[in-house]
Amino acid sequence: MRRIVFVLVAVVVLPGLIASIVGGIGHAAQDAAPVFVKKIPPGYRDWKVVSVAHEAGELNDIRAVLGNDIAIKAYREGKLPFPEGAIVGRIAWSYVASEENNKIFGREQSFVAGSATDTYLQFMVKDSKKYAATGGWGYSSFDQDGKPSDEAAMTSCFPCHQAIKGRDFVFSRYTP
Amino acid sequence: MRRIVFVLVAVVVLPGLIASIVGGIGHAAQDAAPVFVKKIPPGYRDWKVVSVAHEAGELNDIRAVLGNDIAIKAYREGKLPFPEGAIVGRIAWSYVASEENNKIFGREQSFVAGSATDTYLQFMVKDSKKYAATGGWGYSSFDQDGKPSDEAAMTSCFPCHQAIKGRDFVFSRYTP
């Protein structure tokens, strides 16, 4: 009985597995330099704050930049380059005037975070080997429904980040 | 030898301790409704993000609103009033244009967090009994050196927060 099960597993599972490995090799060969990450890192909303920012103009968002524990430790210790496994994330919400706050304060001064934007979540994942072609960082971007941006859009990440190679390609500074 | 040490401790430490307790009682009697908190909650910089905001005008800051675990849990579950022990904090940095980012992006659009402001840290601490006179929240504010604001300045907290009694006196909404 055990032998039959083993044979069945071998017949049913192995071809798929082999196809998958071969497919993987084929994909890797075609696309020798993966630069995009397609999964949202679990638990990112619980990460610690690196800093905050406002992008005006077309983006018109207000954002929190967060880091996983590896990234935060490196930031706080001022260590560059960031170690393997570091992830820097940012959440972008629409930038909206708070009528509620302004009414209470008696001044037009308060701008708050509204709904998730079209580039709601972005992450940089440090893996020096896997993402060697883009400075050791894999880039990702997700809309308000968690859908990753298409690869064409993602090619615009590294050219800008490359300009700050001296800070290991990371724009955001840690603000204590 | 042990007895001598004990006696010495009793002589040196106890009068100070008693003075301190009596002083505390005297202070409580004078000031029956404490509304101000004079200590920065330990570990606040590791707290999770509630939201972010920009206050223009005289404040001219960009800020992260954080919560301790009790506050974050209540926010995420939409529970009001906030439970005992909840603390909502906010860090305010000066609001500055990032020449570095603007140069790289080729647009004047990027505003980032600069140095700590004169009201760098503020906290609301929930203790319904202790701070009954101010909606169950004790307020605190600290400058960039960790010095608490004087009590005269602190009397301005509750009158504004009172306007949002319906959300348990807390301005900031949680943005997922």
Short mmCIF file of C-alpha atoms in Angstrom, two decimals:
data_model
loop_
_atom_site.label_atom_id
_atom_site.label_comp_id
_atom_site.label_asym_id
_atom_site.label_seq_id
_atom_site.Cartn_x
_atom_site.Cartn_y
_atom_site.Cartn_z
CA MET A 1 0.00 0.00 0.00
CA ARG A 2 2.73 2.42 0.98
CA ARG A 3 4.59 1.60 -2.21
CA ILE A 4 1.46 2.28 -4.30
CA VAL A 5 0.97 5.66 -2.63
CA PHE A 6 4.63 6.51 -3.21
CA VAL A 7 4.39 5.56 -6.88
CA LEU A 8 1.18 7.56 -7.26
CA VAL A 9 2.79 10.60 -5.63
CA ALA A 10 5.80 10.22 -7.89
CA VAL A 11 3.63 9.95 -10.99
CA VAL A 12 1.25 12.78 -10.10
CA VAL A 13 3.52 15.28 -8.33
CA LEU A 14 6.97 14.89 -9.86
CA PRO A 15 6.21 15.94 -13.43
CA GLY A 16 4.60 19.12 -12.14
CA LEU A 17 7.54 19.76 -9.84
CA ILE A 18 10.03 19.22 -12.63
CA ALA A 19 8.05 21.44 -14.96
CA SER A 20 7.98 24.08 -12.25
CA ILE A 21 11.75 23.88 -11.69
CA VAL A 22 12.46 23.93 -15.40
CA GLY A 23 10.01 26.80 -15.79
CA GLY A 24 11.82 28.60 -12.99
CA ILE A 25 15.16 28.09 -14.69
CA GLY A 26 13.71 29.21 -18.00
CA HIS A 27 12.24 32.31 -16.36
CA ALA A 28 15.50 33.07 -14.57
CA ALA A 29 17.40 32.69 -17.81
CA GLN A 30 15.03 35.02 -19.68
CA ASP A 31 14.95 37.51 -16.87
CA ALA A 32 18.37 37.28 -15.29
CA ALA A 33 17.86 40.28 -13.04
CA PRO A 34 14.64 40.21 -11.04
CA VAL A 35 14.01 43.69 -9.67
CA PHE A 36 10.36 43.58 -8.67
CA VAL A 37 8.68 42.09 -5.66
CA LYS A 38 5.09 40.94 -6.07
CA LYS A 39 4.11 40.25 -2.46
CA ILE A 40 3.22 42.66 0.30
CA PRO A 41 5.48 41.92 3.31
CA PRO A 42 3.27 40.54 6.08
CA GLY A 43 2.83 42.70 9.18
CA TYR A 44 4.17 45.88 7.58
CA ARG A 45 1.43 48.00 9.20
CA ASP A 46 2.95 47.19 12.61
CA TRP A 47 6.45 48.36 11.66
CA LYS A 48 8.18 51.28 13.34
CA VAL A 49 8.32 54.76 11.87
CA VAL A 50 11.35 55.93 9.90
CA SER A 51 9.84 59.32 9.05
CA VAL A 52 6.92 61.10 7.38
CA ALA A 53 6.65 63.22 4.24
CA HIS A 54 4.31 65.08 1.91
CA GLU A 55 4.59 64.80 -1.85
CA ALA A 56 2.73 67.67 -3.51
CA GLY A 57 1.97 68.04 -7.22
CA GLU A 58 0.52 65.08 -9.11
CA LEU A 59 1.14 62.63 -6.28
CA ASN A 60 -0.56 64.88 -3.70
CA ASP A 61 -0.13 62.41 -0.87
CA ILE A 62 0.98 62.31 2.75
CA ARG A 63 3.04 59.33 3.74
CA ALA A 64 4.55 57.32 6.52
CA VAL A 65 7.86 55.60 5.90
CA LEU A 66 8.26 52.48 8.01
CA GLY A 67 10.96 49.86 8.43
CA ASN A 68 11.06 46.25 9.50
CA ASP A 69 13.20 45.53 12.55
CA ILE A 70 16.37 44.97 10.49
CA ALA A 71 15.93 48.29 8.70
CA ILE A 72 15.09 50.26 11.85
CA LYS A 73 18.10 48.86 13.70
CA ALA A 74 20.40 49.84 10.82
CA TYR A 75 18.84 53.31 10.60
CA ARG A 76 19.22 53.93 14.33
CA GLU A 77 22.81 52.73 14.33
CA GLY A 78 23.57 54.73 11.20
CA LYS A 79 24.79 51.59 9.43
CA LEU A 80 25.21 51.61 5.67
CA PRO A 81 24.73 49.63 3.51
CA PHE A 82 21.53 48.20 4.97
CA PRO A 83 21.90 44.53 5.91
CA GLU A 84 20.29 41.63 4.04
CA GLY A 85 16.60 41.31 4.84
CA ALA A 86 16.07 45.01 5.55
CA ILE A 87 12.76 46.29 4.18
CA VAL A 88 11.81 49.95 3.94
CA GLY A 89 8.12 50.54 3.27
CA ARG A 90 5.96 53.54 2.74
CA ILE A 91 2.22 54.03 2.95
CA ALA A 92 0.73 56.90 0.92
CA TRP A 93 -2.66 58.37 1.68
CA SER A 94 -4.38 61.17 -0.19
CA TYR A 95 -3.55 64.61 1.21
CA VAL A 96 -6.75 66.26 2.38
CA ALA A 97 -7.65 69.39 4.30
CA SER A 98 -9.39 68.53 7.56
CA GLU A 99 -12.54 70.64 7.73
CA GLU A 100 -13.22 69.15 11.14
CA ASN A 101 -9.88 70.24 12.60
CA ASN A 102 -9.90 73.65 10.89
CA LYS A 103 -13.33 74.43 12.27
CA ILE A 104 -12.24 73.56 15.80
CA PHE A 105 -8.91 75.41 15.58
CA GLY A 106 -10.50 78.38 13.81
CA ARG A 107 -7.76 78.31 11.18
CA GLU A 108 -7.24 76.71 7.76
CA GLN A 109 -4.13 74.81 8.68
CA SER A 110 -4.76 71.12 9.12
CA PHE A 111 -4.02 68.50 6.46
CA VAL A 112 -4.58 64.86 7.21
CA ALA A 113 -4.33 61.42 5.61
CA GLY A 114 -7.38 60.47 3.55
CA SER A 115 -7.95 57.33 1.54
CA ALA A 116 -5.31 55.00 0.10
CA THR A 117 -3.74 56.25 -3.13
CA ASP A 118 -3.11 54.46 -6.44
CA THR A 119 0.43 53.75 -5.23
CA TYR A 120 -0.75 53.01 -1.69
CA LEU A 121 2.13 50.73 -0.65
CA GLN A 122 5.73 50.60 -1.78
CA PHE A 123 8.58 48.51 -0.44
CA MET A 124 12.32 48.13 -1.00
CA VAL A 125 13.60 44.70 -0.03
CA LYS A 126 17.33 44.21 0.49
CA ASP A 127 18.77 41.06 -1.09
CA SER A 128 22.17 41.84 -2.55
CA LYS A 129 22.37 38.74 -4.72
CA LYS A 130 18.80 38.48 -5.97
CA TYR A 131 18.54 42.17 -6.78
CA ALA A 132 22.17 42.85 -7.68
CA ALA A 133 21.13 44.61 -10.88
CA THR A 134 19.26 47.32 -8.94
CA GLY A 135 21.69 48.11 -6.17
CA GLY A 136 20.75 45.11 -4.04
CA TRP A 137 17.16 46.25 -3.58
CA GLY A 138 13.98 44.75 -5.01
CA TYR A 139 11.19 47.25 -5.54
CA SER A 140 7.44 46.82 -5.23
CA SER A 141 4.33 48.97 -5.48
CA PHE A 142 0.70 48.11 -4.77
CA ASP A 143 -2.54 49.99 -5.28
CA GLN A 144 -5.39 50.38 -2.77
CA ASP A 145 -6.63 46.87 -3.64
CA GLY A 146 -3.22 45.27 -3.11
CA LYS A 147 -2.64 44.81 -6.84
CA PRO A 148 1.04 45.13 -7.82
CA SER A 149 1.99 47.78 -10.39
CA ASP A 150 2.88 46.44 -13.82
CA GLU A 151 6.54 45.88 -14.59
CA ALA A 152 6.72 48.75 -17.07
CA ALA A 153 5.85 51.19 -14.29
CA MET A 154 8.36 49.53 -11.97
CA THR A 155 11.30 50.23 -14.25
CA SER A 156 11.08 53.86 -13.12
CA CYS A 157 12.10 53.05 -9.52
CA PHE A 158 15.79 52.38 -9.81
CA PRO A 159 16.79 55.29 -12.08
CA CYS A 160 15.69 57.73 -9.35
CA HIS A 161 17.00 55.71 -6.42
CA GLN A 162 20.35 55.38 -8.18
CA ALA A 163 20.88 59.09 -7.58
CA ILE A 164 21.29 58.46 -3.86
CA LYS A 165 23.71 55.56 -4.05
CA GLY A 166 25.70 57.20 -1.24
CA ARG A 167 22.87 56.42 1.19
CA ASP A 168 22.45 52.89 -0.18
CA PHE A 169 19.70 54.04 -2.58
CA VAL A 170 17.26 54.97 0.22
CA PHE A 171 15.69 58.43 0.09
CA SER A 172 14.15 58.63 3.55
CA ARG A 173 16.28 59.67 6.48
CA TYR A 174 15.38 58.51 9.97
CA THR A 175 13.96 61.32 12.09
CA PRO A 176 14.23 60.55 15.84
CA MET B 1 27.38 45.51 60.16
CA ARG B 2 24.05 44.80 58.46
CA ARG B 3 22.22 46.53 61.28
CA ILE B 4 24.41 49.61 60.91
CA VAL B 5 23.73 49.77 57.18
CA PHE B 6 19.99 49.42 57.81
CA VAL B 7 20.01 52.20 60.38
CA LEU B 8 22.02 54.41 58.05
CA VAL B 9 19.56 53.78 55.22
CA ALA B 10 16.67 54.53 57.54
CA VAL B 11 18.24 57.78 58.70
CA VAL B 12 19.35 58.98 55.30
CA VAL B 13 16.53 57.79 53.04
CA LEU B 14 13.36 57.79 55.15
CA PRO B 15 13.05 61.50 55.92
CA GLY B 16 13.35 62.28 52.23
CA LEU B 17 10.79 59.63 51.39
CA ILE B 18 8.34 60.95 53.96
CA ALA B 19 8.85 64.51 52.78
CA SER B 20 8.21 63.33 49.26
CA ILE B 21 4.97 61.52 50.22
CA VAL B 22 3.73 64.46 52.30
CA GLY B 23 4.68 66.80 49.46
CA GLY B 24 2.69 64.59 47.09
CA ILE B 25 -0.36 64.68 49.34
CA GLY B 26 -0.05 68.43 49.73
CA HIS B 27 0.19 68.82 45.97
CA ALA B 28 -2.83 66.56 45.35
CA ALA B 29 -4.88 68.50 47.86
CA GLN B 30 -4.00 71.82 46.27
CA ASP B 31 -4.58 70.55 42.79
CA ALA B 32 -7.50 68.14 43.02
CA ALA B 33 -7.81 67.61 39.27
CA PRO B 34 -4.46 66.72 37.72
CA VAL B 35 -4.67 67.11 33.97
CA PHE B 36 -1.04 67.22 32.96
CA VAL B 37 1.47 64.44 32.60
CA LYS B 38 5.11 65.29 33.18
CA LYS B 39 6.82 62.13 31.98
CA ILE B 40 7.48 60.94 28.43
CA PRO B 41 6.04 57.42 28.09
CA PRO B 42 8.98 55.02 27.67
CA GLY B 43 9.34 53.32 24.30
CA TYR B 44 6.91 55.65 22.47
CA ARG B 45 9.21 55.84 19.42
CA ASP B 46 8.58 52.13 18.82
CA TRP B 47 4.79 52.49 18.80
CA LYS B 48 2.64 51.74 15.78
CA VAL B 49 1.30 54.39 13.45
CA VAL B 50 -2.21 55.78 13.86
CA SER B 51 -1.85 58.30 11.03
CA VAL B 52 0.16 61.26 9.76
CA ALA B 53 -0.69 64.94 9.29
CA HIS B 54 0.64 68.36 8.36
CA GLU B 55 -0.19 71.46 10.35
CA ALA B 56 0.50 74.57 8.30
CA GLY B 57 0.51 78.18 9.55
CA GLU B 58 2.35 79.00 12.74
CA LEU B 59 2.90 75.37 13.67
CA ASN B 60 4.35 74.49 10.26
CA ASP B 61 5.09 70.90 11.19
CA ILE B 62 4.68 67.41 9.81
CA ARG B 63 3.70 64.77 12.30
CA ALA B 64 3.28 61.12 13.03
CA VAL B 65 0.50 60.07 15.39
CA LEU B 66 1.33 56.85 17.22
CA GLY B 67 -0.45 54.69 19.75
CA ASN B 68 0.63 52.26 22.42
CA ASP B 69 -0.70 48.71 22.02
CA ILE B 70 -3.89 49.42 23.98
CA ALA B 71 -4.69 52.46 21.84
CA ILE B 72 -3.88 50.74 18.53
CA LYS B 73 -6.06 47.73 19.42
CA ALA B 74 -8.99 50.02 20.26
CA TYR B 75 -8.48 52.05 17.07
CA ARG B 76 -8.38 48.93 14.89
CA GLU B 77 -11.46 47.48 16.54
CA GLY B 78 -13.25 50.82 16.37
CA LYS B 79 -13.83 50.75 20.12
CA LEU B 80 -14.88 53.93 21.90
CA PRO B 81 -14.26 55.13 24.53
CA PHE B 82 -10.58 54.16 24.58
CA PRO B 83 -9.78 51.74 27.41
CA GLU B 84 -7.77 52.62 30.51
CA GLY B 85 -4.05 52.81 29.80
CA ALA B 86 -4.45 53.84 26.18
CA ILE B 87 -1.89 56.46 25.12
CA VAL B 88 -2.02 58.41 21.88
CA GLY B 89 1.20 60.24 21.06
CA ARG B 90 2.34 62.52 18.33
CA ILE B 91 5.78 63.53 17.16
CA ALA B 92 6.07 66.87 15.33
CA TRP B 93 9.02 67.72 13.12
CA SER B 94 9.57 70.97 11.24
CA TYR B 95 8.08 70.91 7.75
CA VAL B 96 10.85 71.43 5.23
CA ALA B 97 11.18 71.26 1.46
CA SER B 98 13.62 68.55 0.44
CA GLU B 99 16.05 70.12 -2.02
CA GLU B 100 17.69 66.73 -2.39
CA ASN B 101 14.47 64.98 -3.46
CA ASN B 102 13.29 67.86 -5.65
CA LYS B 103 16.56 67.90 -7.54
CA ILE B 104 16.35 64.17 -8.23
CA PHE B 105 12.65 64.21 -9.17
CA GLY B 106 13.05 67.39 -11.21
CA ARG B 107 10.04 68.95 -9.48
CA GLU B 108 9.39 71.13 -6.44
CA GLN B 109 7.11 68.69 -4.66
CA SER B 110 8.79 66.98 -1.76
CA PHE B 111 8.36 68.05 1.87
CA VAL B 112 10.00 66.06 4.61
CA ALA B 113 10.42 65.99 8.37
CA GLY B 114 13.20 68.23 9.64
CA SER B 115 14.28 68.88 13.21
CA ALA B 116 12.17 68.45 16.34
CA THR B 117 9.80 71.36 17.01
CA ASP B 118 9.13 73.34 20.19
CA THR B 119 6.18 71.04 20.85
CA TYR B 120 8.09 67.98 19.66
CA LEU B 121 6.16 65.35 21.66
CA GLN B 122 2.58 65.31 22.90
CA PHE B 123 0.68 62.52 24.60
CA MET B 124 -2.85 61.84 25.82
CA VAL B 125 -2.96 59.24 28.58
CA LYS B 126 -6.27 57.57 29.42
CA ASP B 127 -7.04 57.29 33.12
CA SER B 128 -10.71 57.95 33.70
CA LYS B 129 -10.39 58.54 37.43
CA LYS B 130 -7.16 60.50 37.61
CA TYR B 131 -8.06 62.79 34.72
CA ALA B 132 -11.83 62.85 35.18
CA ALA B 133 -11.84 66.65 34.95
CA THR B 134 -10.52 66.56 31.37
CA GLY B 135 -12.57 63.81 29.79
CA GLY B 136 -10.51 60.98 31.26
CA TRP B 137 -7.34 62.01 29.45
CA GLY B 138 -4.17 63.50 30.89
CA TYR B 139 -2.30 65.75 28.49
CA SER B 140 1.42 66.32 28.08
CA SER B 141 3.72 68.26 25.80
CA PHE B 142 7.53 68.26 25.60
CA ASP B 143 9.99 70.37 23.65
CA GLN B 144 13.01 69.10 21.69
CA ASP B 145 14.99 68.76 24.92
CA GLY B 146 12.29 66.73 26.65
CA LYS B 147 11.24 69.66 28.85
CA PRO B 148 7.50 69.63 29.65
CA SER B 149 5.45 72.69 28.68
CA ASP B 150 4.43 74.89 31.56
CA GLU B 151 1.00 74.37 33.06
CA ALA B 152 -0.39 77.63 31.72
CA ALA B 153 0.22 76.43 28.16
CA MET B 154 -1.31 73.04 28.96
CA THR B 155 -4.67 74.54 29.91
CA SER B 156 -5.26 75.09 26.19
CA CYS B 157 -5.39 71.33 25.41
CA PHE B 158 -8.75 70.31 26.74
CA PRO B 159 -10.89 73.20 25.42
CA CYS B 160 -10.06 72.12 21.85
CA HIS B 161 -10.24 68.38 22.47
CA GLN B 162 -13.62 68.87 24.14
CA ALA B 163 -15.05 69.72 20.72
CA ILE B 164 -14.65 66.10 19.62
CA LYS B 165 -16.17 64.44 22.65
CA GLY B 166 -18.00 62.11 20.26
CA ARG B 167 -14.72 60.42 19.38
CA ASP B 168 -13.59 60.30 23.00
CA PHE B 169 -11.72 63.62 22.63
CA VAL B 170 -9.19 62.22 20.14
CA PHE B 171 -8.66 64.15 16.90
CA SER B 172 -6.66 61.63 14.89
CA ARG B 173 -8.48 58.91 12.98
CA TYR B 174 -6.73 55.64 12.26
CA THR B 175 -5.78 55.33 8.60
CA PRO B 176 -5.19 51.69 7.59
#
